[in-house]
Amino acid sequence: MQKNLKIVWENFQNDILFRNSIYLMLTTAVMGGLGFIFWLISTRIFTPEEIGLGSTMVSAMSLISLVSLFGLNSTLIRFLPTSKNRNGKINTAFTIVTLTSIIFSTIYIYLIPNLSPKVIELTNNKLYILGFIAITVLSSINSLTDSVFIALRSSQFSLIANGFIVGVSKLFLPIFFSSLGAYGVFGSSGLAIGFGGISSVLILIYKFGYIPKFSLEKEIFKKIFEY
């Protein structure tokens, strides 16, 4: 048994693919476990109707974030490891995802009366609308940074940002947002993911020398688009 554990530990230290796979599995497990506890806490704080409406907005945010990626998550994993201009590729991807998230979020808000009539009351407040758009952008960026960490063979930072920062934040935010009703459900989940996105970008800055810049480099954009 001790010998097998030693072999596993040696593989964990020396095999980058094995190590990253373990971190990704741990991230999924921690997010799933803490996410389950989040919903248990939320059902004690919010009414069933508020949970329903709030989770609808969470689902909309998740769908918009996914669509806004345009496959750039896979593209970064493909090109970033061997790239000589990592900052340019990351910034171009971030810029595209940010713009598309804003556009799709705005379209969703505009179409809410037809898509989800019961949610319309959550978008009557301009601050709520801005909050939804901002959180959706951060959620998209958070998804993209996961791919950056995978490409850089550093998935342990996904565990830190998504597993712990997002997961733990979710456990406390419902208490602070309890007075917001259904929007509090969305805000608790969305803002926690936003914290994950912000922390991921900070990790890239301080650990990998990433320099954030709002830019679209023509050659990089062309290569990404072709891929």
Backbone as CSV, one residue per row, in Angstrom:
resi,resn,N_x,N_y,N_z,CA_x,CA_y,CA_z,C_x,C_y,C_z
1,MET,0.831,-1.201,0.000,0.000,0.000,0.000,0.869,1.255,0.000
2,GLN,1.865,1.248,0.878,2.768,2.394,0.983,3.541,2.591,-0.321
3,LYS,3.925,1.456,-0.941,4.657,1.532,-2.200,3.786,2.126,-3.299
4,ASN,2.509,1.703,-3.348,1.586,2.231,-4.354,1.351,3.719,-4.180
5,LEU,1.202,4.139,-2.918,1.013,5.567,-2.639,2.237,6.371,-3.059
6,LYS,3.409,5.788,-2.865,4.646,6.468,-3.261,4.700,6.644,-4.776
7,ILE,4.270,5.597,-5.496,4.259,5.670,-6.961,3.286,6.753,-7.439
8,VAL,2.094,6.778,-6.815,1.093,7.791,-7.167,1.628,9.188,-6.910
9,TRP,2.300,9.370,-5.763,2.853,10.679,-5.410,3.945,11.104,-6.389
10,GLU,4.785,10.151,-6.792,5.841,10.454,-7.763,5.246,10.839,-9.112
11,ASN,4.195,10.122,-9.504,3.506,10.479,-10.751,2.887,11.862,-10.660
12,PHE,2.328,12.164,-9.497,1.695,13.469,-9.274,2.722,14.592,-9.408
13,GLN,3.933,14.346,-8.920,4.971,15.374,-8.962,5.612,15.512,-10.338
14,ASN,5.750,14.396,-11.039,6.527,14.407,-12.282,5.695,14.448,-13.558
15,ASP,4.480,13.948,-13.497,3.632,13.869,-14.693,2.676,15.059,-14.722
16,ILE,2.937,16.012,-15.626,2.129,17.230,-15.686,0.678,16.913,-16.026
17,LEU,0.470,16.015,-16.991,-0.887,15.653,-17.395,-1.654,15.024,-16.232
18,PHE,-0.992,14.124,-15.520,-1.617,13.472,-14.365,-1.951,14.496,-13.286
19,ARG,-1.003,15.390,-13.002,-1.208,16.389,-11.955,-2.365,17.330,-12.292
20,ASN,-2.398,17.775,-13.535,-3.474,18.682,-13.942,-4.830,17.994,-13.922
21,SER,-4.840,16.720,-14.293,-6.099,15.964,-14.270,-6.635,15.840,-12.850
22,ILE,-5.735,15.584,-11.913,-6.142,15.471,-10.502,-6.719,16.791,-10.012
23,TYR,-6.058,17.907,-10.342,-6.541,19.220,-9.909,-7.907,19.538,-10.511
24,LEU,-8.099,19.174,-11.766,-9.384,19.431,-12.416,-10.498,18.601,-11.780
25,MET,-10.198,17.359,-11.444,-11.195,16.517,-10.776,-11.517,17.047,-9.380
26,LEU,-10.488,17.501,-8.675,-10.709,18.078,-7.343,-11.550,19.348,-7.441
27,THR,-11.281,20.159,-8.466,-12.055,21.387,-8.669,-13.530,21.070,-8.865
28,THR,-13.793,20.077,-9.724,-15.176,19.673,-9.971,-15.840,19.151,-8.702
29,ALA,-15.111,18.362,-7.924,-15.661,17.786,-6.700,-15.961,18.863,-5.663
30,VAL,-15.017,19.796,-5.478,-15.199,20.859,-4.490,-16.343,21.781,-4.893
31,MET,-16.388,22.149,-6.184,-17.465,23.007,-6.673,-18.827,22.333,-6.508
32,GLY,-18.877,21.040,-6.815,-20.128,20.313,-6.682,-20.589,20.224,-5.238
33,GLY,-19.654,19.902,-4.345,-19.995,19.778,-2.925,-20.433,21.089,-2.308
34,LEU,-19.645,22.138,-2.521,-19.979,23.445,-1.949,-21.210,24.043,-2.629
35,GLY,-21.380,23.748,-3.921,-22.577,24.217,-4.629,-23.837,23.597,-4.055
36,PHE,-23.756,22.315,-3.708,-24.892,21.632,-3.096,-25.250,22.283,-1.755
37,ILE,-24.223,22.610,-0.967,-24.461,23.267,0.330,-25.053,24.660,0.121
38,PHE,-24.604,25.347,-0.934,-25.141,26.674,-1.251,-26.645,26.622,-1.459
39,TRP,-27.103,25.637,-2.238,-28.539,25.544,-2.494,-29.305,25.122,-1.249
40,LEU,-28.684,24.331,-0.386,-29.324,23.985,0.886,-29.532,25.238,1.738
41,ILE,-28.502,26.083,1.791,-28.590,27.328,2.564,-29.632,28.256,1.935
42,SER,-29.599,28.371,0.605,-30.513,29.277,-0.095,-31.975,28.898,0.125
43,THR,-32.269,27.592,0.156,-33.661,27.169,0.347,-34.162,27.469,1.754
44,ARG,-33.235,27.715,2.673,-33.630,28.095,4.036,-33.845,29.602,4.158
45,ILE,-33.256,30.355,3.232,-33.311,31.821,3.306,-34.375,32.396,2.375
46,PHE,-34.486,31.823,1.169,-35.397,32.352,0.158,-36.623,31.442,0.001
47,THR,-37.695,32.022,-0.529,-38.922,31.256,-0.769,-38.753,30.391,-2.026
48,PRO,-39.593,29.350,-2.184,-39.512,28.518,-3.398,-39.648,29.335,-4.686
49,GLU,-40.548,30.325,-4.681,-40.719,31.152,-5.874,-39.457,31.948,-6.171
50,GLU,-38.832,32.488,-5.128,-37.595,33.255,-5.307,-36.472,32.357,-5.812
51,ILE,-36.403,31.141,-5.304,-35.401,30.180,-5.774,-35.618,29.886,-7.263
52,GLY,-36.872,29.703,-7.645,-37.181,29.408,-9.041,-36.781,30.528,-9.982
53,LEU,-37.161,31.761,-9.629,-36.844,32.901,-10.487,-35.335,33.169,-10.505
54,GLY,-34.719,33.081,-9.332,-33.280,33.322,-9.247,-32.482,32.296,-10.031
55,SER,-32.862,31.027,-9.926,-32.148,29.979,-10.657,-32.350,30.105,-12.161
56,THR,-33.488,30.692,-12.570,-33.705,30.954,-13.996,-32.669,31.936,-14.523
57,MET,-32.406,32.983,-13.739,-31.397,33.964,-14.147,-29.990,33.374,-14.105
58,VAL,-29.744,32.494,-13.130,-28.443,31.820,-13.063,-28.236,30.964,-14.305
59,SER,-29.289,30.249,-14.718,-29.209,29.411,-15.921,-28.984,30.264,-17.170
60,ALA,-29.666,31.415,-17.226,-29.489,32.323,-18.372,-28.059,32.842,-18.423
61,MET,-27.538,33.213,-17.263,-26.156,33.693,-17.181,-25.186,32.615,-17.654
62,SER,-25.392,31.378,-17.211,-24.506,30.276,-17.578,-24.554,30.013,-19.081
63,LEU,-25.755,30.054,-19.659,-25.904,29.817,-21.097,-25.232,30.921,-21.906
64,ILE,-25.457,32.174,-21.507,-24.839,33.302,-22.222,-23.322,33.222,-22.124
65,SER,-22.814,32.872,-20.946,-21.364,32.740,-20.762,-20.796,31.672,-21.674
66,LEU,-21.512,30.561,-21.783,-21.053,29.451,-22.625,-21.033,29.847,-24.092
67,VAL,-22.112,30.479,-24.555,-22.199,30.886,-25.951,-21.149,31.960,-26.265
68,SER,-20.900,32.847,-25.310,-19.964,33.956,-25.528,-18.523,33.487,-25.707
69,LEU,-18.225,32.271,-25.279,-16.856,31.770,-25.410,-16.478,31.530,-26.871
70,PHE,-17.469,31.208,-27.733,-17.216,30.977,-29.152,-16.104,29.948,-29.404
71,GLY,-15.940,29.016,-28.469,-14.898,28.006,-28.634,-13.504,28.508,-28.319
72,LEU,-13.395,29.722,-27.798,-12.078,30.292,-27.497,-11.380,29.547,-26.363
73,ASN,-12.152,28.888,-25.504,-11.531,28.101,-24.439,-10.679,26.975,-25.024
74,SER,-11.221,26.275,-26.010,-10.456,25.212,-26.679,-9.302,25.791,-27.499
75,THR,-9.545,26.946,-28.095,-8.521,27.586,-28.921,-7.293,27.956,-28.098
76,LEU,-7.517,28.494,-26.907,-6.383,28.865,-26.049,-5.597,27.633,-25.613
77,ILE,-6.304,26.557,-25.312,-5.613,25.324,-24.927,-4.751,24.825,-26.081
78,ARG,-5.231,25.032,-27.308,-4.492,24.574,-28.496,-3.249,25.426,-28.774
79,PHE,-3.371,26.749,-28.694,-2.300,27.628,-29.158,-1.431,28.242,-28.060
80,LEU,-1.965,28.389,-26.871,-1.243,29.140,-25.838,0.066,28.485,-25.377
81,PRO,0.125,27.158,-25.211,1.366,26.554,-24.692,2.611,26.864,-25.512
82,THR,2.482,26.967,-26.826,3.650,27.200,-27.685,3.723,28.641,-28.190
83,SER,2.856,29.493,-27.709,2.794,30.865,-28.214,3.931,31.729,-27.668
84,LYS,4.441,32.614,-28.528,5.444,33.585,-28.114,4.795,34.914,-27.727
85,ASN,3.511,35.006,-27.938,2.775,36.228,-27.602,1.527,35.856,-26.797
86,ARG,1.760,35.327,-25.607,0.654,34.865,-24.772,-0.277,35.999,-24.384
87,ASN,0.303,37.138,-24.009,-0.523,38.286,-23.618,-1.480,38.687,-24.742
88,GLY,-0.961,38.716,-25.959,-1.787,39.106,-27.097,-2.951,38.154,-27.304
89,LYS,-2.687,36.858,-27.227,-3.751,35.870,-27.421,-4.790,35.941,-26.302
90,ILE,-4.316,36.046,-25.057,-5.243,36.107,-23.926,-6.083,37.375,-23.994
91,ASN,-5.435,38.504,-24.288,-6.170,39.772,-24.362,-7.180,39.786,-25.501
92,THR,-6.804,39.226,-26.625,-7.732,39.162,-27.758,-8.944,38.294,-27.403
93,ALA,-8.688,37.153,-26.764,-9.782,36.265,-26.356,-10.667,36.942,-25.314
94,PHE,-10.056,37.590,-24.327,-10.817,38.285,-23.287,-11.683,39.396,-23.888
95,THR,-11.119,40.117,-24.837,-11.853,41.222,-25.466,-13.068,40.705,-26.228
96,ILE,-12.866,39.647,-27.010,-13.975,39.062,-27.774,-15.071,38.569,-26.831
97,VAL,-14.672,37.849,-25.802,-15.641,37.280,-24.860,-16.379,38.375,-24.094
98,THR,-15.667,39.425,-23.704,-16.304,40.536,-22.986,-17.358,41.211,-23.851
99,LEU,-16.995,41.521,-25.095,-17.933,42.189,-26.004,-19.157,41.326,-26.300
100,THR,-18.919,40.044,-26.584,-20.052,39.165,-26.903,-20.939,38.944,-25.681
101,SER,-20.352,38.884,-24.494,-21.146,38.730,-23.268,-22.057,39.929,-23.058
102,ILE,-21.519,41.110,-23.287,-22.314,42.329,-23.135,-23.463,42.344,-24.145
103,ILE,-23.142,41.989,-25.384,-24.162,41.987,-26.445,-25.260,40.977,-26.150
104,PHE,-24.880,39.734,-25.835,-25.874,38.680,-25.592,-26.676,38.944,-24.320
105,SER,-26.032,39.515,-23.303,-26.748,39.849,-22.060,-27.793,40.922,-22.318
106,THR,-27.415,41.907,-23.109,-28.343,42.991,-23.442,-29.529,42.466,-24.247
107,ILE,-29.247,41.572,-25.201,-30.313,40.970,-26.002,-31.258,40.168,-25.105
108,TYR,-30.687,39.419,-24.162,-31.520,38.622,-23.256,-32.435,39.528,-22.420
109,ILE,-31.874,40.614,-21.898,-32.675,41.554,-21.104,-33.818,42.114,-21.957
110,TYR,-33.498,42.424,-23.207,-34.504,42.984,-24.113,-35.608,41.972,-24.420
111,LEU,-35.234,40.684,-24.486,-36.194,39.642,-24.863,-36.900,39.000,-23.672
112,ILE,-36.532,39.396,-22.462,-37.119,38.784,-21.264,-38.654,38.770,-21.276
113,PRO,-39.316,39.868,-21.695,-40.785,39.838,-21.697,-41.366,38.666,-22.493
114,ASN,-40.645,38.225,-23.523,-41.119,37.105,-24.336,-40.549,35.764,-23.884
115,LEU,-39.302,35.776,-23.414,-38.649,34.529,-23.028,-39.045,34.072,-21.621
116,SER,-39.009,35.012,-20.686,-39.300,34.684,-19.281,-40.105,35.811,-18.646
117,PRO,-41.378,35.870,-18.918,-42.219,36.977,-18.422,-42.168,37.164,-16.908
118,LYS,-42.052,36.063,-16.163,-42.045,36.163,-14.700,-40.764,36.779,-14.150
119,VAL,-39.726,36.781,-14.981,-38.442,37.338,-14.539,-38.369,38.832,-14.784
120,ILE,-39.334,39.372,-15.510,-39.260,40.775,-15.924,-39.182,41.727,-14.734
121,GLU,-39.790,41.344,-13.615,-39.754,42.215,-12.440,-38.344,42.364,-11.890
122,LEU,-37.462,41.422,-12.214,-36.084,41.493,-11.732,-35.226,42.413,-12.592
123,THR,-35.772,42.876,-13.700,-35.002,43.746,-14.596,-35.614,45.138,-14.722
124,ASN,-36.563,45.458,-13.847,-37.147,46.798,-13.862,-36.199,47.830,-13.262
125,ASN,-35.287,47.344,-12.438,-34.298,48.209,-11.791,-33.042,48.278,-12.673
126,LYS,-32.606,49.484,-13.012,-31.434,49.650,-13.880,-30.173,49.065,-13.259
127,LEU,-30.069,49.168,-11.917,-28.906,48.597,-11.246,-28.893,47.074,-11.373
128,TYR,-30.074,46.471,-11.333,-30.172,45.024,-11.515,-29.723,44.620,-12.913
129,ILE,-30.121,45.427,-13.908,-29.729,45.142,-15.287,-28.217,45.222,-15.449
130,LEU,-27.627,46.299,-14.938,-26.172,46.466,-15.012,-25.462,45.354,-14.256
131,GLY,-26.047,44.971,-13.110,-25.469,43.888,-12.324,-25.486,42.577,-13.084
132,PHE,-26.585,42.298,-13.759,-26.692,41.061,-14.543,-25.647,41.028,-15.655
133,ILE,-25.514,42.138,-16.367,-24.541,42.198,-17.472,-23.120,42.047,-16.946
134,ALA,-22.792,42.772,-15.864,-21.439,42.724,-15.303,-21.091,41.324,-14.797
135,ILE,-22.027,40.709,-14.096,-21.779,39.372,-13.548,-21.628,38.347,-14.675
136,THR,-22.423,38.489,-15.731,-22.326,37.570,-16.865,-20.970,37.703,-17.549
137,VAL,-20.478,38.917,-17.689,-19.145,39.133,-18.273,-18.080,38.455,-17.422
138,LEU,-18.156,38.642,-16.102,-17.176,38.031,-15.202,-17.265,36.510,-15.239
139,SER,-18.477,35.997,-15.380,-18.663,34.548,-15.472,-17.998,34.008,-16.740
140,SER,-18.138,34.733,-17.840,-17.515,34.321,-19.102,-15.996,34.336,-18.992
141,ILE,-15.480,35.390,-18.387,-14.032,35.503,-18.203,-13.519,34.397,-17.298
142,ASN,-14.297,34.086,-16.255,-13.905,33.018,-15.343,-13.800,31.684,-16.071
143,SER,-14.738,31.418,-16.969,-14.690,30.179,-17.760,-13.460,30.156,-18.662
144,LEU,-13.123,31.318,-19.211,-11.981,31.406,-20.111,-10.655,31.226,-19.362
145,THR,-10.573,31.775,-18.159,-9.327,31.646,-17.392,-9.054,30.189,-17.014
146,ASP,-10.099,29.393,-16.863,-9.891,27.970,-16.601,-9.078,27.339,-17.718
147,SER,-9.413,27.700,-18.953,-8.693,27.166,-20.107,-7.258,27.696,-20.163
148,VAL,-7.077,28.933,-19.735,-5.722,29.503,-19.693,-4.859,28.723,-18.712
149,PHE,-5.410,28.413,-17.542,-4.654,27.651,-16.547,-4.335,26.242,-17.052
150,ILE,-5.287,25.639,-17.754,-5.038,24.312,-18.324,-3.919,24.395,-19.361
151,ALA,-3.977,25.419,-20.223,-2.959,25.594,-21.260,-1.580,25.833,-20.652
152,LEU,-1.541,26.506,-19.518,-0.270,26.811,-18.852,0.164,25.700,-17.906
153,ARG,-0.575,24.581,-17.924,-0.287,23.431,-17.072,-0.292,23.807,-15.592
154,SER,-1.238,24.625,-15.218,-1.312,25.103,-13.828,-2.755,25.054,-13.325
155,SER,-3.376,23.896,-13.420,-4.777,23.759,-13.043,-5.023,23.901,-11.546
156,GLN,-3.947,23.911,-10.761,-4.130,24.115,-9.320,-4.748,25.473,-9.025
157,PHE,-4.530,26.425,-9.939,-5.098,27.751,-9.722,-6.600,27.769,-10.016
158,SER,-7.054,26.849,-10.856,-8.500,26.698,-11.045,-9.141,26.179,-9.769
159,LEU,-8.437,25.277,-9.102,-8.928,24.755,-7.825,-9.036,25.867,-6.800
160,ILE,-8.034,26.739,-6.776,-8.042,27.858,-5.820,-9.168,28.834,-6.134
161,ALA,-9.258,29.243,-7.412,-10.232,30.272,-7.797,-11.664,29.744,-7.794
162,ASN,-11.883,28.618,-8.462,-13.248,28.096,-8.617,-13.663,27.175,-7.481
163,GLY,-12.724,26.346,-7.038,-13.062,25.417,-5.981,-13.293,26.092,-4.650
164,PHE,-12.347,26.937,-4.261,-12.397,27.515,-2.921,-12.968,28.930,-2.875
165,ILE,-12.461,29.830,-3.703,-12.948,31.218,-3.648,-14.413,31.297,-4.047
166,VAL,-14.772,30.677,-5.179,-16.170,30.678,-5.612,-17.038,29.884,-4.639
167,GLY,-16.586,28.670,-4.300,-17.378,27.801,-3.442,-17.643,28.375,-2.071
168,VAL,-16.605,28.899,-1.439,-16.762,29.454,-0.083,-17.581,30.742,-0.112
169,SER,-17.371,31.570,-1.136,-18.138,32.822,-1.250,-19.635,32.537,-1.333
170,LYS,-19.986,31.479,-2.057,-21.398,31.126,-2.212,-22.071,30.813,-0.881
171,LEU,-21.307,30.328,0.078,-21.892,29.930,1.353,-22.305,31.131,2.199
172,PHE,-21.663,32.285,1.986,-21.924,33.451,2.826,-22.770,34.531,2.145
173,LEU,-22.680,34.625,0.822,-23.384,35.692,0.114,-24.905,35.655,0.267
174,PRO,-25.561,34.480,0.322,-27.016,34.488,0.505,-27.467,35.219,1.761
175,ILE,-26.656,35.200,2.790,-27.000,35.886,4.042,-27.066,37.396,3.813
176,PHE,-26.111,37.919,3.042,-26.050,39.360,2.797,-27.091,39.814,1.776
177,PHE,-27.494,38.915,0.880,-28.439,39.276,-0.169,-29.856,38.792,0.104
178,SER,-30.129,38.394,1.321,-31.440,37.819,1.650,-32.591,38.797,1.420
179,SER,-32.314,40.098,1.536,-33.376,41.103,1.388,-33.717,41.389,-0.077
180,LEU,-32.936,40.857,-1.011,-33.151,41.139,-2.433,-34.076,40.124,-3.104
181,GLY,-34.549,39.156,-2.359,-35.471,38.176,-2.923,-34.834,37.342,-4.016
182,ALA,-35.551,37.176,-5.129,-35.077,36.330,-6.226,-33.756,36.831,-6.798
183,TYR,-33.605,38.150,-6.861,-32.341,38.683,-7.381,-31.182,38.358,-6.439
184,GLY,-31.500,38.193,-5.168,-30.478,37.805,-4.204,-29.942,36.414,-4.475
185,VAL,-30.816,35.511,-4.951,-30.372,34.162,-5.318,-29.380,34.248,-6.478
186,PHE,-29.770,35.010,-7.499,-28.883,35.184,-8.652,-27.595,35.893,-8.242
187,GLY,-27.732,36.974,-7.463,-26.562,37.747,-7.053,-25.587,36.923,-6.241
188,SER,-26.098,36.071,-5.365,-25.228,35.247,-4.525,-24.387,34.296,-5.366
189,SER,-25.048,33.609,-6.289,-24.337,32.658,-7.144,-23.445,33.382,-8.154
190,GLY,-24.005,34.401,-8.805,-23.268,35.110,-9.844,-22.075,35.882,-9.327
191,LEU,-22.250,36.562,-8.196,-21.147,37.361,-7.662,-20.003,36.471,-7.183
192,ALA,-20.341,35.308,-6.649,-19.300,34.362,-6.241,-18.468,33.943,-7.448
193,ILE,-19.142,33.664,-8.562,-18.432,33.315,-9.799,-17.612,34.509,-10.275
194,GLY,-18.165,35.719,-10.093,-17.425,36.929,-10.442,-16.145,37.065,-9.635
195,PHE,-16.215,36.739,-8.342,-15.014,36.742,-7.503,-13.972,35.776,-8.061
196,GLY,-14.463,34.625,-8.547,-13.554,33.654,-9.148,-12.872,34.202,-10.387
197,GLY,-13.639,34.921,-11.220,-13.069,35.518,-12.422,-12.022,36.570,-12.100
198,ILE,-12.332,37.423,-11.122,-11.387,38.479,-10.728,-10.120,37.873,-10.140
199,SER,-10.280,36.893,-9.255,-9.118,36.271,-8.629,-8.264,35.535,-9.664
200,SER,-8.903,34.941,-10.662,-8.156,34.244,-11.717,-7.284,35.208,-12.512
201,VAL,-7.860,36.366,-12.850,-7.091,37.377,-13.586,-5.921,37.886,-12.738
202,LEU,-6.156,38.093,-11.448,-5.081,38.550,-10.555,-3.970,37.509,-10.461
203,ILE,-4.349,36.233,-10.442,-3.344,35.168,-10.414,-2.508,35.199,-11.686
204,LEU,-3.164,35.398,-12.829,-2.431,35.481,-14.092,-1.457,36.651,-14.089
205,ILE,-1.872,37.757,-13.480,-1.009,38.946,-13.436,0.212,38.711,-12.562
206,TYR,-0.010,38.193,-11.364,1.076,38.088,-10.387,1.912,36.812,-10.521
207,LYS,1.339,35.764,-11.091,2.077,34.500,-11.204,2.669,34.275,-12.599
208,PHE,2.051,34.851,-13.604,2.479,34.566,-14.973,2.863,35.817,-15.756
209,GLY,2.860,36.961,-15.098,3.282,38.186,-15.767,2.312,38.682,-16.817
210,TYR,1.076,38.282,-16.699,0.057,38.709,-17.664,-0.211,40.208,-17.524
211,ILE,-0.301,40.892,-18.662,-0.590,42.327,-18.679,-1.940,42.540,-19.355
212,PRO,-2.992,42.799,-18.579,-4.330,42.950,-19.174,-4.433,44.186,-20.050
213,LYS,-5.078,44.014,-21.180,-5.253,45.118,-22.115,-6.454,44.826,-23.001
214,PHE,-7.292,45.825,-23.190,-8.460,45.671,-24.048,-8.010,45.877,-25.488
215,SER,-7.801,44.754,-26.211,-7.266,44.882,-27.573,-7.675,43.697,-28.435
216,LEU,-7.655,43.934,-29.760,-7.912,42.889,-30.750,-6.770,42.921,-31.760
217,GLU,-5.846,41.987,-31.635,-4.725,41.939,-32.559,-5.154,41.189,-33.825
218,LYS,-5.014,41.843,-34.955,-5.562,41.351,-36.216,-5.087,39.938,-36.562
219,GLU,-3.774,39.704,-36.505,-3.235,38.406,-36.895,-3.716,37.301,-35.949
220,ILE,-3.755,37.635,-34.652,-4.213,36.645,-33.665,-5.685,36.346,-33.875
221,PHE,-6.469,37.412,-34.104,-7.903,37.239,-34.326,-8.154,36.359,-35.556
222,LYS,-7.378,36.588,-36.606,-7.526,35.811,-37.840,-7.214,34.345,-37.593
223,LYS,-6.134,34.085,-36.841,-5.731,32.710,-36.562,-6.768,32.000,-35.700
224,ILE,-7.268,32.735,-34.697,-8.298,32.175,-33.811,-9.555,31.876,-34.589
225,PHE,-9.967,32.815,-35.456,-11.186,32.664,-36.226,-11.093,31.466,-37.173
226,GLU,-9.928,31.329,-37.801,-9.728,30.199,-38.729,-9.816,28.872,-37.983
227,TYR,-9.255,28.839,-36.782,-9.276,27.603,-36.002,-10.690,27.250,-35.582
